[in-house]
PDB file of C-alpha atoms in Angstrom:
ATOM      1  CA  MET K   1      96.485  59.307 -39.316  1.00 73.00           C
ATOM      2  CA  ASP K   2      94.741  62.609 -40.061  1.00 84.00           C
ATOM      3  CA  HIS K   3      92.217  63.001 -42.867  1.00 90.00           C
ATOM      4  CA  ALA K   4      90.944  66.235 -44.422  1.00 92.00           C
ATOM      5  CA  PHE K   5      87.198  66.563 -43.836  1.00 92.00           C
ATOM      6  CA  ARG K   6      84.855  69.472 -44.497  1.00 91.00           C
ATOM      7  CA  ARG K   7      82.641  70.322 -41.535  1.00 91.00           C
ATOM      8  CA  VAL K   8      79.224  71.708 -42.468  1.00 93.00           C
ATOM      9  CA  ALA K   9      77.175  73.335 -39.685  1.00 92.00           C
ATOM     10  CA  ALA K  10      73.386  73.431 -39.428  1.00 94.00           C
ATOM     11  CA  ASP K  11      73.426  77.098 -40.517  1.00 94.00           C
ATOM     12  CA  GLY K  12      75.149  76.133 -43.782  1.00 93.00           C
ATOM     13  CA  THR K  13      78.627  77.417 -42.956  1.00 96.00           C
ATOM     14  CA  ALA K  14      81.505  75.127 -43.896  1.00 94.00           C
ATOM     15  CA  ALA K  15      85.153  74.923 -42.934  1.00 95.00           C
ATOM     16  CA  PRO K  16      88.067  72.509 -43.272  1.00 93.00           C
ATOM     17  CA  HIS K  17      88.075  70.005 -40.427  1.00 92.00           C
ATOM     18  CA  PRO K  18      91.094  67.666 -40.292  1.00 91.00           C
ATOM     19  CA  ARG K  19      90.795  64.905 -37.713  1.00 91.00           C
ATOM     20  CA  ALA K  20      92.377  61.583 -36.794  1.00 94.00           C
ATOM     21  CA  VAL K  21      90.995  58.452 -38.450  1.00 95.00           C
ATOM     22  CA  ILE K  22      91.257  54.984 -36.916  1.00 95.00           C
ATOM     23  CA  ALA K  23      93.295  52.360 -38.775  1.00 94.00           C
ATOM     24  CA  GLU K  24      91.571  49.197 -39.996  1.00 95.00           C
ATOM     25  CA  HIS K  25      93.866  46.609 -41.564  1.00 95.00           C
ATOM     26  CA  ALA K  26      93.638  42.947 -42.482  1.00 96.00           C
ATOM     27  CA  VAL K  27      95.292  40.484 -40.093  1.00 97.00           C
ATOM     28  CA  ALA K  28      95.575  37.045 -41.716  1.00 96.00           C
ATOM     29  CA  ILE K  29      96.004  34.361 -39.058  1.00 95.00           C
ATOM     30  CA  GLU K  30      97.750  31.125 -40.006  1.00 94.00           C
ATOM     31  CA  VAL K  31      98.077  28.206 -37.596  1.00 93.00           C
ATOM     32  CA  ASN K  32     100.867  25.729 -38.283  1.00 92.00           C
ATOM     33  CA  GLY K  33     100.879  26.816 -41.908  1.00 90.00           C
ATOM     34  CA  LEU K  34      97.120  26.585 -42.438  1.00 89.00           C
ATOM     35  CA  GLY K  35      94.991  29.648 -43.136  1.00 90.00           C
ATOM     36  CA  TYR K  36      92.514  30.050 -40.279  1.00 90.00           C
ATOM     37  CA  ALA K  37      90.938  33.503 -40.553  1.00 91.00           C
ATOM     38  CA  VAL K  38      91.359  37.007 -41.908  1.00 93.00           C
ATOM     39  CA  MET K  39      90.234  39.597 -39.383  1.00 95.00           C
ATOM     40  CA  MET K  40      89.862  43.336 -39.843  1.00 96.00           C
ATOM     41  CA  ALA K  41      91.512  45.004 -36.860  1.00 97.00           C
ATOM     42  CA  THR K  42      93.351  48.064 -35.662  1.00 96.00           C
ATOM     43  CA  PRO K  43      97.062  47.213 -36.017  1.00 93.00           C
ATOM     44  CA  THR K  44      98.073  47.939 -32.432  1.00 95.00           C
ATOM     45  CA  ASP K  45      98.847  45.332 -29.745  1.00 97.00           C
ATOM     46  CA  VAL K  46      98.709  42.691 -32.481  1.00 97.00           C
ATOM     47  CA  GLU K  47     100.538  40.106 -30.354  1.00 97.00           C
ATOM     48  CA  ASP K  48      97.863  40.485 -27.695  1.00 98.00           C
ATOM     49  CA  PHE K  49      95.136  40.227 -30.327  1.00 98.00           C
ATOM     50  CA  VAL K  50      96.365  37.011 -31.926  1.00 98.00           C
ATOM     51  CA  THR K  51      97.054  35.399 -28.532  1.00 98.00           C
ATOM     52  CA  GLY K  52      93.591  36.323 -27.270  1.00 98.00           C
ATOM     53  CA  PHE K  53      92.006  35.187 -30.534  1.00 97.00           C
ATOM     54  CA  ALA K  54      93.725  31.791 -30.206  1.00 95.00           C
ATOM     55  CA  LEU K  55      92.386  31.424 -26.664  1.00 96.00           C
ATOM     56  CA  SER K  56      88.864  32.597 -27.539  1.00 95.00           C
ATOM     57  CA  GLU K  57      88.721  30.299 -30.588  1.00 91.00           C
ATOM     58  CA  ARG K  58      89.889  27.353 -28.428  1.00 91.00           C
ATOM     59  CA  ILE K  59      92.897  26.857 -30.654  1.00 92.00           C
ATOM     60  CA  VAL K  60      94.866  26.681 -27.396  1.00 93.00           C
ATOM     61  CA  ASP K  61      93.817  26.430 -23.760  1.00 93.00           C
ATOM     62  CA  ASP K  62      96.799  28.336 -22.402  1.00 94.00           C
ATOM     63  CA  ALA K  63      99.078  31.013 -23.808  1.00 95.00           C
ATOM     64  CA  ALA K  64     102.019  28.715 -22.989  1.00 94.00           C
ATOM     65  CA  GLU K  65     100.857  26.474 -25.847  1.00 94.00           C
ATOM     66  CA  VAL K  66     101.774  29.195 -28.324  1.00 94.00           C
ATOM     67  CA  ALA K  67     105.185  27.896 -29.398  1.00 92.00           C
ATOM     68  CA  ALA K  68     105.882  30.792 -31.757  1.00 95.00           C
ATOM     69  CA  LEU K  69     104.146  33.846 -33.144  1.00 97.00           C
ATOM     70  CA  ASP K  70     105.650  35.642 -36.123  1.00 96.00           C
ATOM     71  CA  PHE K  71     104.393  38.653 -38.051  1.00 96.00           C
ATOM     72  CA  HIS K  72     104.957  39.417 -41.705  1.00 95.00           C
ATOM     73  CA  PRO K  73     103.814  42.865 -42.913  1.00 94.00           C
ATOM     74  CA  THR K  74     102.586  43.064 -46.514  1.00 93.00           C
ATOM     75  CA  ALA K  75     101.083  45.773 -48.669  1.00 90.00           C
ATOM     76  CA  GLN K  76      97.624  44.309 -47.985  1.00 90.00           C
ATOM     77  CA  GLY K  77      97.985  43.839 -44.221  1.00 93.00           C
ATOM     78  CA  VAL K  78      99.763  41.606 -41.741  1.00 95.00           C
ATOM     79  CA  ILE K  79     100.196  37.840 -41.808  1.00 97.00           C
ATOM     80  CA  ALA K  80     100.340  36.392 -38.286  1.00 97.00           C
ATOM     81  CA  ARG K  81     101.881  32.915 -38.221  1.00 97.00           C
ATOM     82  CA  LEU K  82     100.998  30.994 -35.096  1.00 95.00           C
ATOM     83  CA  THR K  83     102.712  27.730 -34.143  1.00 95.00           C
ATOM     84  CA  VAL K  84     101.013  25.346 -31.703  1.00 93.00           C
ATOM     85  CA  PRO K  85     101.896  21.804 -30.556  1.00 91.00           C
ATOM     86  CA  PRO K  86     101.240  18.969 -33.071  1.00 86.00           C
ATOM     87  CA  ALA K  87      98.473  17.537 -30.878  1.00 83.00           C
ATOM     88  CA  ARG K  88      96.609  20.835 -31.137  1.00 83.00           C
ATOM     89  CA  ALA K  89      97.220  21.106 -34.865  1.00 76.00           C
ATOM     90  CA  ALA K  90      95.721  17.668 -35.552  1.00 73.00           C
ATOM     91  CA  ALA K  91      92.432  18.579 -33.885  1.00 71.00           C
ATOM     92  CA  LEU K  92      92.471  22.001 -35.520  1.00 78.00           C
ATOM     93  CA  ALA K  93      92.573  20.623 -39.054  1.00 71.00           C
ATOM     94  CA  ASP K  94      88.894  19.678 -38.804  1.00 66.00           C
ATOM     95  CA  ARG K  95      87.940  23.214 -37.822  1.00 67.00           C
ATOM     96  CA  ILE K  96      89.941  25.298 -40.250  1.00 66.00           C
ATOM     97  CA  ARG K  97      87.851  28.088 -41.684  1.00 48.00           C
ATOM     98  CA  ARG K  98      88.838  29.903 -44.860  1.00 41.00           C
ATOM     99  CA  ARG K  99      86.874  33.091 -44.667  1.00 39.00           C
ATOM    100  CA  THR K 100      87.148  36.860 -44.309  1.00 38.00           C
ATOM    101  CA  ALA K 101      85.385  38.372 -41.287  1.00 42.00           C
ATOM    102  CA  ASP K 102      84.689  42.032 -40.767  1.00 42.00           C
ATOM    103  CA  SER K 103      85.108  43.580 -37.331  1.00 44.00           C
ATOM    104  CA  SER K 104      81.447  43.174 -36.357  1.00 44.00           C
ATOM    105  CA  CYS K 105      81.228  39.520 -37.345  1.00 48.00           C
ATOM    106  CA  GLY K 106      81.029  36.689 -34.890  1.00 48.00           C
ATOM    107  CA  LEU K 107      79.317  33.808 -36.683  1.00 47.00           C
ATOM    108  CA  CYS K 108      80.907  34.096 -40.125  1.00 48.00           C
ATOM    109  CA  GLY K 109      82.209  30.895 -41.598  1.00 46.00           C
ATOM    110  CA  MET K 110      81.074  28.469 -38.919  1.00 47.00           C
ATOM    111  CA  ASP K 111      80.645  25.097 -40.587  1.00 49.00           C
ATOM    112  CA  ASN K 112      78.272  23.735 -37.975  1.00 53.00           C
ATOM    113  CA  LEU K 113      75.562  25.732 -36.215  1.00 62.00           C
ATOM    114  CA  ASP K 114      75.936  23.410 -33.229  1.00 65.00           C
ATOM    115  CA  ALA K 115      79.212  25.218 -32.580  1.00 67.00           C
ATOM    116  CA  VAL K 116      77.182  28.175 -31.307  1.00 71.00           C
ATOM    117  CA  HIS K 117      76.047  26.036 -28.394  1.00 77.00           C
ATOM    118  CA  ARG K 118      79.304  24.327 -27.517  1.00 85.00           C
ATOM    119  CA  PRO K 119      79.524  23.783 -23.733  1.00 90.00           C
ATOM    120  CA  LEU K 120      81.189  26.597 -21.828  1.00 93.00           C
ATOM    121  CA  PRO K 121      83.226  26.185 -18.645  1.00 94.00           C
ATOM    122  CA  ARG K 122      81.544  27.309 -15.429  1.00 95.00           C
ATOM    123  CA  VAL K 123      83.136  30.453 -14.083  1.00 95.00           C
ATOM    124  CA  THR K 124      83.980  31.058 -10.437  1.00 91.00           C
ATOM    125  CA  ALA K 125      81.519  33.494  -8.900  1.00 83.00           C
ATOM    126  CA  ALA K 126      82.771  36.833  -7.640  1.00 83.00           C
ATOM    127  CA  SER K 127      80.923  39.394  -5.577  1.00 87.00           C
ATOM    128  CA  VAL K 128      81.250  42.732  -7.366  1.00 93.00           C
ATOM    129  CA  ALA K 129      79.434  45.656  -5.767  1.00 93.00           C
ATOM    130  CA  PRO K 130      77.526  48.095  -7.996  1.00 95.00           C
ATOM    131  CA  ASP K 131      79.765  50.878  -6.626  1.00 97.00           C
ATOM    132  CA  ALA K 132      82.759  49.169  -8.252  1.00 97.00           C
ATOM    133  CA  ILE K 133      81.078  49.215 -11.652  1.00 97.00           C
ATOM    134  CA  PHE K 134      80.200  52.897 -11.284  1.00 97.00           C
ATOM    135  CA  ALA K 135      83.821  53.593 -10.280  1.00 98.00           C
ATOM    136  CA  ALA K 136      85.101  51.835 -13.402  1.00 98.00           C
ATOM    137  CA  LEU K 137      82.648  53.697 -15.624  1.00 97.00           C
ATOM    138  CA  ALA K 138      83.890  56.996 -14.203  1.00 97.00           C
ATOM    139  CA  GLN K 139      87.467  56.091 -15.234  1.00 97.00           C
ATOM    140  CA  MET K 140      86.599  54.557 -18.581  1.00 98.00           C
ATOM    141  CA  ARG K 141      87.105  57.562 -20.847  1.00 97.00           C
ATOM    142  CA  ALA K 142      90.581  58.207 -19.450  1.00 98.00           C
ATOM    143  CA  HIS K 143      91.611  54.750 -20.730  1.00 98.00           C
ATOM    144  CA  GLN K 144      90.304  55.318 -24.285  1.00 98.00           C
ATOM    145  CA  PRO K 145      92.887  57.549 -26.013  1.00 97.00           C
ATOM    146  CA  LEU K 146      92.244  56.046 -29.448  1.00 97.00           C
ATOM    147  CA  ASN K 147      88.502  56.622 -29.178  1.00 97.00           C
ATOM    148  CA  ARG K 148      89.025  60.180 -27.956  1.00 96.00           C
ATOM    149  CA  ALA K 149      91.164  60.859 -31.015  1.00 95.00           C
ATOM    150  CA  THR K 150      88.993  59.132 -33.601  1.00 96.00           C
ATOM    151  CA  GLY K 151      85.522  58.503 -32.120  1.00 95.00           C
ATOM    152  CA  ALA K 152      85.644  55.036 -33.689  1.00 96.00           C
ATOM    153  CA  ALA K 153      87.263  52.618 -31.218  1.00 97.00           C
ATOM    154  CA  HIS K 154      85.793  50.077 -28.834  1.00 98.00           C
ATOM    155  CA  ALA K 155      87.483  49.336 -25.522  1.00 98.00           C
ATOM    156  CA  ALA K 156      87.803  46.330 -23.235  1.00 98.00           C
ATOM    157  CA  MET K 157      89.066  46.756 -19.695  1.00 98.00           C
ATOM    158  CA  LEU K 158      90.253  44.585 -16.830  1.00 98.00           C
ATOM    159  CA  CYS K 159      88.817  46.048 -13.633  1.00 98.00           C
ATOM    160  CA  ALA K 160      89.779  45.180 -10.076  1.00 98.00           C
ATOM    161  CA  ALA K 161      87.108  44.223  -7.542  1.00 97.00           C
ATOM    162  CA  ASP K 162      86.968  47.850  -6.367  1.00 97.00           C
ATOM    163  CA  GLY K 163      86.514  49.183  -9.909  1.00 98.00           C
ATOM    164  CA  THR K 164      90.082  50.316 -10.519  1.00 98.00           C
ATOM    165  CA  ILE K 165      90.963  49.802 -14.194  1.00 98.00           C
ATOM    166  CA  ARG K 166      94.118  47.691 -14.314  1.00 98.00           C
ATOM    167  CA  LEU K 167      94.507  47.204 -18.069  1.00 98.00           C
ATOM    168  CA  ALA K 168      92.753  48.382 -21.238  1.00 98.00           C
ATOM    169  CA  ARG K 169      92.887  47.641 -24.943  1.00 98.00           C
ATOM    170  CA  GLU K 170      91.192  49.380 -27.903  1.00 98.00           C
ATOM    171  CA  ASP K 171      90.284  48.325 -31.435  1.00 98.00           C
ATOM    172  CA  VAL K 172      87.899  49.207 -34.236  1.00 97.00           C
ATOM    173  CA  GLY K 173      86.077  45.942 -33.437  1.00 96.00           C
ATOM    174  CA  ARG K 174      84.483  45.103 -30.102  1.00 96.00           C
ATOM    175  CA  HIS K 175      85.432  41.423 -30.401  1.00 96.00           C
ATOM    176  CA  ASN K 176      88.999  42.363 -31.260  1.00 97.00           C
ATOM    177  CA  ALA K 177      89.291  44.711 -28.286  1.00 98.00           C
ATOM    178  CA  PHE K 178      88.251  41.912 -25.920  1.00 98.00           C
ATOM    179  CA  ASP K 179      90.633  39.452 -27.599  1.00 98.00           C
ATOM    180  CA  LYS K 180      93.426  41.990 -27.168  1.00 98.00           C
ATOM    181  CA  LEU K 181      92.624  42.330 -23.476  1.00 98.00           C
ATOM    182  CA  ILE K 182      92.446  38.554 -22.941  1.00 98.00           C
ATOM    183  CA  GLY K 183      95.702  38.099 -24.845  1.00 98.00           C
ATOM    184  CA  ALA K 184      97.445  40.875 -22.913  1.00 98.00           C
ATOM    185  CA  MET K 185      96.347  39.324 -19.618  1.00 98.00           C
ATOM    186  CA  ALA K 186      97.622  35.906 -20.701  1.00 98.00           C
ATOM    187  CA  ARG K 187     100.960  37.274 -21.899  1.00 96.00           C
ATOM    188  CA  GLN K 188     101.439  39.312 -18.715  1.00 97.00           C
ATOM    189  CA  GLY K 189     100.282  36.553 -16.354  1.00 97.00           C
ATOM    190  CA  LEU K 190      97.301  38.560 -15.074  1.00 98.00           C
ATOM    191  CA  ALA K 191      94.100  36.987 -13.734  1.00 97.00           C
ATOM    192  CA  TRP K 192      90.652  38.393 -13.012  1.00 97.00           C
ATOM    193  CA  ASP K 193      91.312  38.036  -9.241  1.00 96.00           C
ATOM    194  CA  GLY K 194      87.699  38.719  -8.290  1.00 95.00           C
ATOM    195  CA  GLY K 195      87.462  41.623 -10.711  1.00 97.00           C
ATOM    196  CA  PHE K 196      85.462  42.025 -13.905  1.00 98.00           C
ATOM    197  CA  ALA K 197      85.495  43.057 -17.555  1.00 98.00           C
ATOM    198  CA  LEU K 198      84.057  46.355 -18.775  1.00 98.00           C
ATOM    199  CA  LEU K 199      83.353  46.744 -22.507  1.00 98.00           C
ATOM    200  CA  SER K 200      82.225  49.805 -24.438  1.00 97.00           C
ATOM    201  CA  SER K 201      79.834  47.802 -26.612  1.00 95.00           C
ATOM    202  CA  ARG K 202      76.590  45.871 -26.535  1.00 92.00           C
ATOM    203  CA  CYS K 203      76.746  42.357 -25.100  1.00 95.00           C
ATOM    204  CA  SER K 204      76.429  39.678 -27.785  1.00 93.00           C
ATOM    205  CA  TYR K 205      76.882  35.957 -27.337  1.00 93.00           C
ATOM    206  CA  GLU K 206      80.469  35.992 -28.683  1.00 94.00           C
ATOM    207  CA  LEU K 207      81.590  38.326 -25.903  1.00 97.00           C
ATOM    208  CA  VAL K 208      79.988  36.038 -23.324  1.00 97.00           C
ATOM    209  CA  GLU K 209      81.914  33.120 -24.857  1.00 96.00           C
ATOM    210  CA  LYS K 210      85.198  35.001 -24.601  1.00 97.00           C
ATOM    211  CA  ALA K 211      84.471  36.028 -21.017  1.00 98.00           C
ATOM    212  CA  ALA K 212      83.588  32.499 -19.899  1.00 97.00           C
ATOM    213  CA  LEU K 213      86.574  30.911 -21.642  1.00 96.00           C
ATOM    214  CA  SER K 214      88.890  33.412 -19.951  1.00 97.00           C
ATOM    215  CA  GLY K 215      87.346  32.714 -16.514  1.00 97.00           C
ATOM    216  CA  CYS K 216      85.823  36.172 -16.148  1.00 97.00           C
ATOM    217  CA  PRO K 217      83.148  36.138 -13.392  1.00 95.00           C
ATOM    218  CA  LEU K 218      81.291  39.309 -14.421  1.00 96.00           C
ATOM    219  CA  LEU K 219      80.952  41.073 -17.753  1.00 97.00           C
ATOM    220  CA  ALA K 220      79.707  44.668 -17.874  1.00 97.00           C
ATOM    221  CA  THR K 221      78.804  46.404 -21.135  1.00 97.00           C
ATOM    222  CA  VAL K 222      77.554  49.915 -21.808  1.00 96.00           C
ATOM    223  CA  SER K 223      74.762  48.700 -24.097  1.00 96.00           C
ATOM    224  CA  ALA K 224      72.160  45.953 -23.845  1.00 95.00           C
ATOM    225  CA  ALA K 225      72.579  42.179 -23.952  1.00 94.00           C
ATOM    226  CA  THR K 226      71.000  39.871 -26.533  1.00 95.00           C
ATOM    227  CA  ASP K 227      68.793  36.936 -25.583  1.00 95.00           C
ATOM    228  CA  LEU K 228      71.453  34.402 -26.580  1.00 93.00           C
ATOM    229  CA  ALA K 229      74.074  36.278 -24.561  1.00 95.00           C
ATOM    230  CA  LEU K 230      71.830  36.047 -21.498  1.00 94.00           C
ATOM    231  CA  ALA K 231      71.189  32.334 -22.052  1.00 93.00           C
ATOM    232  CA  ARG K 232      74.863  31.507 -22.571  1.00 94.00           C
ATOM    233  CA  ALA K 233      75.885  33.575 -19.541  1.00 94.00           C
ATOM    234  CA  ALA K 234      73.364  31.741 -17.347  1.00 93.00           C
ATOM    235  CA  ALA K 235      74.720  28.398 -18.575  1.00 93.00           C
ATOM    236  CA  ALA K 236      78.261  29.425 -17.634  1.00 95.00           C
ATOM    237  CA  GLY K 237      77.338  31.012 -14.291  1.00 94.00           C
ATOM    238  CA  LEU K 238      78.513  34.394 -15.600  1.00 95.00           C
ATOM    239  CA  THR K 239      76.919  37.574 -14.237  1.00 95.00           C
ATOM    240  CA  LEU K 240      76.048  40.135 -16.896  1.00 95.00           C
ATOM    241  CA  VAL K 241      75.712  43.843 -16.241  1.00 96.00           C
ATOM    242  CA  SER K 242      74.300  45.697 -19.226  1.00 95.00           C
ATOM    243  CA  LEU K 243      73.182  49.242 -20.034  1.00 95.00           C
ATOM    244  CA  ALA K 244      75.972  50.308 -17.695  1.00 95.00           C
ATOM    245  CA  ARG K 245      75.647  54.069 -17.398  1.00 92.00           C
ATOM    246  CA  ASP K 246      76.776  56.541 -14.774  1.00 92.00           C
ATOM    247  CA  ASP K 247      73.271  56.721 -13.236  1.00 93.00           C
ATOM    248  CA  ALA K 248      72.200  53.041 -13.266  1.00 94.00           C
ATOM    249  CA  VAL K 249      73.215  49.531 -14.312  1.00 93.00           C
ATOM    250  CA  LEU K 250      71.136  46.458 -15.124  1.00 93.00           C
ATOM    251  CA  PHE K 251      72.179  43.207 -13.398  1.00 93.00           C
ATOM    252  CA  SER K 252      71.253  39.837 -14.860  1.00 89.00           C
ATOM    253  CA  ASP K 253      72.301  37.375 -12.203  1.00 72.00           C
ATOM    254  CA  PRO K 254      73.013  33.848 -13.486  1.00 63.00           C
ATOM    255  CA  VAL K 255      71.231  30.726 -12.315  1.00 52.00           C
ATOM    256  CA  ARG K 256      73.611  29.000  -9.905  1.00 49.00           C
TER     257      ARG K 256
END
């Protein structure tokens, strides 16, 4: 959607400047009839987003456990109704969170701080050469049409072992973009296959959690990693590559 701006230059001249603006809508996620979360997201690839969110939140362990996924547009946003097996729903009742999270939020609404340190699965190591990361970085912009149009979208990308970008998803939120990618991979039956994830954001602990739960062996981000992200990655055996730029990258190899 275009919006009418007024561009003012340093010399004081001004002129109309219409440009595309990214969409940010509410997605209310219900699981077996119970309200779980309201996320602010870009309303594209919503099926991928909700599937990836369910996997990242440990609502399900496999996309096959999603029995049904229905969407109901409203004037305020979209209601996503997720149906999972009764055994899953029983365990989920203790974890239901009734909260609204903005797109930069990762810890909102957690009832128990111990949840931050829940055990993560160990990932299978993969040997990714620095050249592959540089190759992916060189292709990255070509896979970000929404960001090129709006300047406001994060991206998450599935990269092959040689750096070829196989799949990409964009969203106003960095967490959402990664959930969309994880969900798209699950729905399409794609695996990491010795490849890696490349994200346009900084590396926070939530992104490490999503990577480890999806079995990703290496996570590369264009900005720096936090201390908790580094600690959680080491615990999962996940290699982090941060400050990934076209001239250098910073490897943080996990303790094996």
